[in-house]
């Protein structure tokens, strides 16, 4: 596997690689990052030995395992070893953290797939436009969708924005929902 230790944070992008089968434990292990809550380690477009997001998520040690690790963005995982490079699902990968600047999800041609934690920092905003579909992966642990800033969903001028699980078919209880915490201010229309 790959072990990324912080202090300072290594500036590494892992892509178009095969990362699986580490008999010693995790396929990607991250630890001891400065500002780990807002740091996102990029690991998109890799083959993890599976197309099941629950199995992939179990092999990545990140912020869901400990708050001293960054969030790992492994969206757009491959469905075969490189160089085939065909994505397992045709989806958009959202920005996971809105801390430095506002984030808007406005693409409606295909769904946003949420494989790991989403966080909106205090004082920052996530806006979701009409017609956007966001699918949460059914993994253990579940991805957090944490709002400590502002969360605006306005579908009054178009089709509804849809939030549901990536399971087929999605059913109640598949994902933990959106958590509004602290002094968050949100408008959902």
PDB file of C-alpha atoms in Angstrom:
ATOM      1  CA  UNK A   1       0.000   0.000   0.000  1.00  0.00           C
ATOM      2  CA  UNK A   2       0.865   3.684   0.108  1.00  0.00           C
ATOM      3  CA  UNK A   3       1.549   5.469   3.399  1.00  0.00           C
ATOM      4  CA  UNK A   4       1.394   9.276   3.391  1.00  0.00           C
ATOM      5  CA  UNK A   5       2.569  10.951   6.577  1.00  0.00           C
ATOM      6  CA  UNK A   6       2.025  14.658   7.123  1.00  0.00           C
ATOM      7  CA  UNK A   7       3.987  17.355   8.969  1.00  0.00           C
ATOM      8  CA  UNK A   8       4.220  19.037   6.522  1.00  0.00           C
ATOM      9  CA  UNK A   9       1.506  17.722   4.239  1.00  0.00           C
ATOM     10  CA  UNK A  10       2.947  15.877   1.242  1.00  0.00           C
ATOM     11  CA  UNK A  11       1.754  17.356  -2.059  1.00  0.00           C
ATOM     12  CA  UNK A  12       0.944  14.101  -3.847  1.00  0.00           C
ATOM     13  CA  UNK A  13      -1.650  13.240  -6.493  1.00  0.00           C
ATOM     14  CA  UNK A  14      -2.210   9.535  -7.073  1.00  0.00           C
ATOM     15  CA  UNK A  15      -3.916   8.664 -10.358  1.00  0.00           C
ATOM     16  CA  UNK A  16      -4.059   5.978 -13.070  1.00  0.00           C
ATOM     17  CA  UNK A  17      -2.585   3.429 -10.681  1.00  0.00           C
ATOM     18  CA  UNK A  18      -3.503   0.029  -9.294  1.00  0.00           C
ATOM     19  CA  UNK A  19      -3.779   0.241  -5.505  1.00  0.00           C
ATOM     20  CA  UNK A  20      -5.086  -2.945  -3.942  1.00  0.00           C
ATOM     21  CA  UNK A  21      -4.244  -6.185  -2.240  1.00  0.00           C
ATOM     22  CA  UNK A  22      -2.003  -4.875   0.541  1.00  0.00           C
ATOM     23  CA  UNK A  23      -1.885  -7.913   2.803  1.00  0.00           C
ATOM     24  CA  UNK A  24      -0.658  -5.784   5.700  1.00  0.00           C
ATOM     25  CA  UNK A  25      -3.776  -3.644   5.891  1.00  0.00           C
ATOM     26  CA  UNK A  26      -4.889  -0.509   4.095  1.00  0.00           C
ATOM     27  CA  UNK A  27      -4.225   0.190   0.429  1.00  0.00           C
ATOM     28  CA  UNK A  28      -3.913   3.947   1.157  1.00  0.00           C
ATOM     29  CA  UNK A  29      -3.050   5.135   4.661  1.00  0.00           C
ATOM     30  CA  UNK A  30      -2.844   8.834   5.552  1.00  0.00           C
ATOM     31  CA  UNK A  31      -1.813  10.199   8.934  1.00  0.00           C
ATOM     32  CA  UNK A  32      -0.588  13.222  10.927  1.00  0.00           C
ATOM     33  CA  UNK A  33      -1.562  15.994   8.509  1.00  0.00           C
ATOM     34  CA  UNK A  34      -1.587  19.638   9.524  1.00  0.00           C
ATOM     35  CA  UNK A  35      -5.088  21.141   9.092  1.00  0.00           C
ATOM     36  CA  UNK A  36      -6.305  17.621   8.346  1.00  0.00           C
ATOM     37  CA  UNK A  37      -9.957  18.638   8.600  1.00  0.00           C
ATOM     38  CA  UNK A  38      -9.754  20.817   5.509  1.00  0.00           C
ATOM     39  CA  UNK A  39      -7.026  19.021   3.554  1.00  0.00           C
ATOM     40  CA  UNK A  40      -8.110  16.798   0.651  1.00  0.00           C
ATOM     41  CA  UNK A  41      -5.693  14.152  -0.651  1.00  0.00           C
ATOM     42  CA  UNK A  42      -6.354  13.532  -4.361  1.00  0.00           C
ATOM     43  CA  UNK A  43      -6.583   9.862  -5.352  1.00  0.00           C
ATOM     44  CA  UNK A  44      -9.039   9.913  -8.255  1.00  0.00           C
ATOM     45  CA  UNK A  45      -9.072   7.575 -11.255  1.00  0.00           C
ATOM     46  CA  UNK A  46      -7.359   4.573  -9.677  1.00  0.00           C
ATOM     47  CA  UNK A  47      -8.106   0.861  -9.764  1.00  0.00           C
ATOM     48  CA  UNK A  48      -8.720  -0.372  -6.217  1.00  0.00           C
ATOM     49  CA  UNK A  49      -9.279  -4.046  -7.054  1.00  0.00           C
ATOM     50  CA  UNK A  50     -13.061  -3.679  -6.876  1.00  0.00           C
ATOM     51  CA  UNK A  51     -15.998  -1.690  -8.230  1.00  0.00           C
ATOM     52  CA  UNK A  52     -17.816  -1.872  -4.881  1.00  0.00           C
ATOM     53  CA  UNK A  53     -17.416   1.480  -3.097  1.00  0.00           C
ATOM     54  CA  UNK A  54     -17.993  -0.155   0.289  1.00  0.00           C
ATOM     55  CA  UNK A  55     -15.017  -2.491  -0.214  1.00  0.00           C
ATOM     56  CA  UNK A  56     -12.794   0.322  -1.519  1.00  0.00           C
ATOM     57  CA  UNK A  57     -13.680   2.625   1.389  1.00  0.00           C
ATOM     58  CA  UNK A  58     -12.706  -0.060   3.940  1.00  0.00           C
ATOM     59  CA  UNK A  59      -9.160  -0.115   2.523  1.00  0.00           C
ATOM     60  CA  UNK A  60      -8.560   3.674   2.729  1.00  0.00           C
ATOM     61  CA  UNK A  61      -7.499   5.096   6.086  1.00  0.00           C
ATOM     62  CA  UNK A  62      -8.543   8.744   6.111  1.00  0.00           C
ATOM     63  CA  UNK A  63     -10.516  11.384   8.040  1.00  0.00           C
ATOM     64  CA  UNK A  64     -13.355   8.948   8.700  1.00  0.00           C
ATOM     65  CA  UNK A  65     -10.919   6.789  10.692  1.00  0.00           C
ATOM     66  CA  UNK A  66      -9.151   9.569  12.602  1.00  0.00           C
ATOM     67  CA  UNK A  67      -9.344  13.365  12.690  1.00  0.00           C
ATOM     68  CA  UNK A  68      -5.574  13.622  12.167  1.00  0.00           C
ATOM     69  CA  UNK A  69      -5.929  12.264   8.634  1.00  0.00           C
ATOM     70  CA  UNK A  70      -7.121  14.231   5.594  1.00  0.00           C
ATOM     71  CA  UNK A  71     -10.165  13.482   3.497  1.00  0.00           C
ATOM     72  CA  UNK A  72      -9.220  11.244   0.562  1.00  0.00           C
ATOM     73  CA  UNK A  73     -10.983  12.017  -2.719  1.00  0.00           C
ATOM     74  CA  UNK A  74     -11.100   8.700  -4.597  1.00  0.00           C
ATOM     75  CA  UNK A  75     -14.092   9.537  -6.783  1.00  0.00           C
ATOM     76  CA  UNK A  76     -13.970   8.338 -10.406  1.00  0.00           C
ATOM     77  CA  UNK A  77     -12.453   5.033  -9.413  1.00  0.00           C
ATOM     78  CA  UNK A  78     -11.703   2.767 -12.354  1.00  0.00           C
ATOM     79  CA  UNK A  79     -13.516  -0.468 -13.164  1.00  0.00           C
ATOM     80  CA  UNK A  80     -10.401  -2.230 -14.453  1.00  0.00           C
ATOM     81  CA  UNK A  81      -6.623  -1.943 -14.051  1.00  0.00           C
ATOM     82  CA  UNK A  82      -4.998   0.854 -16.091  1.00  0.00           C
ATOM     83  CA  UNK A  83      -4.655   1.518 -18.962  1.00  0.00           C
ATOM     84  CA  UNK A  84      -8.296   0.546 -19.615  1.00  0.00           C
ATOM     85  CA  UNK A  85      -9.324   3.584 -17.577  1.00  0.00           C
ATOM     86  CA  UNK A  86     -13.072   3.221 -17.965  1.00  0.00           C
ATOM     87  CA  UNK A  87     -14.872   4.762 -15.032  1.00  0.00           C
ATOM     88  CA  UNK A  88     -17.111   2.478 -13.003  1.00  0.00           C
ATOM     89  CA  UNK A  89     -19.855   5.090 -13.096  1.00  0.00           C
ATOM     90  CA  UNK A  90     -20.251   8.181 -15.211  1.00  0.00           C
ATOM     91  CA  UNK A  91     -20.567  10.763 -12.450  1.00  0.00           C
ATOM     92  CA  UNK A  92     -19.371  14.171 -11.342  1.00  0.00           C
ATOM     93  CA  UNK A  93     -17.023  14.347  -8.368  1.00  0.00           C
ATOM     94  CA  UNK A  94     -17.986  17.273  -6.135  1.00  0.00           C
ATOM     95  CA  UNK A  95     -15.608  19.506  -4.251  1.00  0.00           C
ATOM     96  CA  UNK A  96     -15.541  17.897  -0.824  1.00  0.00           C
ATOM     97  CA  UNK A  97     -14.600  20.891   1.314  1.00  0.00           C
ATOM     98  CA  UNK A  98     -15.875  24.465   1.198  1.00  0.00           C
ATOM     99  CA  UNK A  99     -13.491  26.323   3.499  1.00  0.00           C
ATOM    100  CA  UNK A 100     -11.389  28.693   1.378  1.00  0.00           C
ATOM    101  CA  UNK A 101     -14.100  29.806  -1.062  1.00  0.00           C
ATOM    102  CA  UNK A 102     -17.790  29.190  -1.820  1.00  0.00           C
ATOM    103  CA  UNK A 103     -18.700  26.011  -3.705  1.00  0.00           C
ATOM    104  CA  UNK A 104     -21.591  25.571  -6.150  1.00  0.00           C
ATOM    105  CA  UNK A 105     -22.934  22.283  -7.457  1.00  0.00           C
ATOM    106  CA  UNK A 106     -24.753  23.162 -10.686  1.00  0.00           C
ATOM    107  CA  UNK A 107     -24.092  20.309 -13.141  1.00  0.00           C
ATOM    108  CA  UNK A 108     -27.250  18.388 -14.045  1.00  0.00           C
ATOM    109  CA  UNK A 109     -26.175  16.109 -16.924  1.00  0.00           C
ATOM    110  CA  UNK A 110     -25.174  13.299 -14.537  1.00  0.00           C
ATOM    111  CA  UNK A 111     -25.204  12.839 -10.760  1.00  0.00           C
ATOM    112  CA  UNK A 112     -22.620  13.940  -8.222  1.00  0.00           C
ATOM    113  CA  UNK A 113     -21.256  10.893  -6.399  1.00  0.00           C
ATOM    114  CA  UNK A 114     -20.263  11.375  -2.772  1.00  0.00           C
ATOM    115  CA  UNK A 115     -17.858   8.672  -1.649  1.00  0.00           C
ATOM    116  CA  UNK A 116     -16.326  10.404   1.354  1.00  0.00           C
ATOM    117  CA  UNK A 117     -16.958  13.315   3.723  1.00  0.00           C
ATOM    118  CA  UNK A 118     -18.354  16.677   2.596  1.00  0.00           C
ATOM    119  CA  UNK A 119     -17.699  19.621   4.922  1.00  0.00           C
ATOM    120  CA  UNK A 120     -18.751  23.271   4.766  1.00  0.00           C
ATOM    121  CA  UNK A 121     -16.641  25.306   7.188  1.00  0.00           C
ATOM    122  CA  UNK A 122     -18.048  28.082   9.379  1.00  0.00           C
ATOM    123  CA  UNK A 123     -18.340  31.269   7.325  1.00  0.00           C
ATOM    124  CA  UNK A 124     -18.399  29.460   3.970  1.00  0.00           C
ATOM    125  CA  UNK A 125     -21.221  28.405   1.593  1.00  0.00           C
ATOM    126  CA  UNK A 126     -22.286  25.371  -0.441  1.00  0.00           C
ATOM    127  CA  UNK A 127     -24.987  26.147  -3.019  1.00  0.00           C
ATOM    128  CA  UNK A 128     -26.903  23.398  -4.821  1.00  0.00           C
ATOM    129  CA  UNK A 129     -28.852  24.406  -7.941  1.00  0.00           C
ATOM    130  CA  UNK A 130     -32.150  23.088  -9.334  1.00  0.00           C
ATOM    131  CA  UNK A 131     -31.963  19.705 -11.059  1.00  0.00           C
ATOM    132  CA  UNK A 132     -28.800  18.540  -9.296  1.00  0.00           C
ATOM    133  CA  UNK A 133     -28.715  14.907  -8.169  1.00  0.00           C
ATOM    134  CA  UNK A 134     -26.337  13.921  -5.363  1.00  0.00           C
ATOM    135  CA  UNK A 135     -25.826  10.233  -4.547  1.00  0.00           C
ATOM    136  CA  UNK A 136     -24.221   9.137  -1.281  1.00  0.00           C
ATOM    137  CA  UNK A 137     -22.209   5.915  -1.344  1.00  0.00           C
ATOM    138  CA  UNK A 138     -23.456   3.181   0.943  1.00  0.00           C
ATOM    139  CA  UNK A 139     -20.225   2.499   2.793  1.00  0.00           C
ATOM    140  CA  UNK A 140     -19.155   1.869   6.379  1.00  0.00           C
ATOM    141  CA  UNK A 141     -18.607   4.294   7.913  1.00  0.00           C
ATOM    142  CA  UNK A 142     -21.072   6.507   6.083  1.00  0.00           C
ATOM    143  CA  UNK A 143     -19.729   9.693   4.499  1.00  0.00           C
ATOM    144  CA  UNK A 144     -20.434  12.766   6.625  1.00  0.00           C
ATOM    145  CA  UNK A 145     -22.364  15.623   5.012  1.00  0.00           C
ATOM    146  CA  UNK A 146     -21.519  18.252   7.611  1.00  0.00           C
ATOM    147  CA  UNK A 147     -22.667  21.878   7.350  1.00  0.00           C
ATOM    148  CA  UNK A 148     -21.127  24.325   9.806  1.00  0.00           C
ATOM    149  CA  UNK A 149     -21.463  27.282   7.424  1.00  0.00           C
ATOM    150  CA  UNK A 150     -24.251  27.991   4.923  1.00  0.00           C
ATOM    151  CA  UNK A 151     -26.115  25.411   2.839  1.00  0.00           C
ATOM    152  CA  UNK A 152     -28.419  26.780   0.144  1.00  0.00           C
ATOM    153  CA  UNK A 153     -30.602  24.586  -2.066  1.00  0.00           C
ATOM    154  CA  UNK A 154     -32.947  26.509  -4.370  1.00  0.00           C
ATOM    155  CA  UNK A 155     -34.935  24.423  -6.833  1.00  0.00           C
ATOM    156  CA  UNK A 156     -37.873  26.821  -7.022  1.00  0.00           C
ATOM    157  CA  UNK A 157     -37.043  27.778 -10.625  1.00  0.00           C
ATOM    158  CA  UNK A 158     -36.645  24.278 -12.014  1.00  0.00           C
ATOM    159  CA  UNK A 159     -36.681  20.560 -11.264  1.00  0.00           C
ATOM    160  CA  UNK A 160     -36.009  19.520  -7.670  1.00  0.00           C
ATOM    161  CA  UNK A 161     -32.554  18.888  -6.313  1.00  0.00           C
ATOM    162  CA  UNK A 162     -32.350  15.231  -5.268  1.00  0.00           C
ATOM    163  CA  UNK A 163     -30.259  13.776  -2.448  1.00  0.00           C
ATOM    164  CA  UNK A 164     -30.332   9.999  -2.024  1.00  0.00           C
ATOM    165  CA  UNK A 165     -28.124   6.951  -1.710  1.00  0.00           C
ATOM    166  CA  UNK A 166     -26.233   5.310  -4.546  1.00  0.00           C
ATOM    167  CA  UNK A 167     -27.910   1.979  -3.764  1.00  0.00           C
ATOM    168  CA  UNK A 168     -30.258   0.459  -6.326  1.00  0.00           C
ATOM    169  CA  UNK A 169     -32.992   1.119  -5.422  1.00  0.00           C
ATOM    170  CA  UNK A 170     -32.328   3.781  -2.771  1.00  0.00           C
ATOM    171  CA  UNK A 171     -34.297   3.291   0.442  1.00  0.00           C
ATOM    172  CA  UNK A 172     -34.675   5.221   3.684  1.00  0.00           C
ATOM    173  CA  UNK A 173     -31.732   4.692   6.021  1.00  0.00           C
ATOM    174  CA  UNK A 174     -29.156   4.108   3.272  1.00  0.00           C
ATOM    175  CA  UNK A 175     -27.292   7.287   4.252  1.00  0.00           C
ATOM    176  CA  UNK A 176     -27.049   9.478   7.337  1.00  0.00           C
ATOM    177  CA  UNK A 177     -28.450  12.696   5.825  1.00  0.00           C
ATOM    178  CA  UNK A 178     -27.248  16.293   5.963  1.00  0.00           C
ATOM    179  CA  UNK A 179     -26.076  17.441   9.396  1.00  0.00           C
ATOM    180  CA  UNK A 180     -26.519  21.114  10.234  1.00  0.00           C
ATOM    181  CA  UNK A 181     -24.285  21.921  13.192  1.00  0.00           C
ATOM    182  CA  UNK A 182     -23.467  24.900  15.387  1.00  0.00           C
ATOM    183  CA  UNK A 183     -24.343  28.263  13.886  1.00  0.00           C
ATOM    184  CA  UNK A 184     -25.055  26.962  10.388  1.00  0.00           C
ATOM    185  CA  UNK A 185     -27.589  28.927   8.346  1.00  0.00           C
ATOM    186  CA  UNK A 186     -29.406  27.062   5.626  1.00  0.00           C
ATOM    187  CA  UNK A 187     -32.221  27.594   3.133  1.00  0.00           C
ATOM    188  CA  UNK A 188     -33.729  24.614   1.356  1.00  0.00           C
ATOM    189  CA  UNK A 189     -36.405  25.430  -1.233  1.00  0.00           C
TER     190      UNK A 189
END
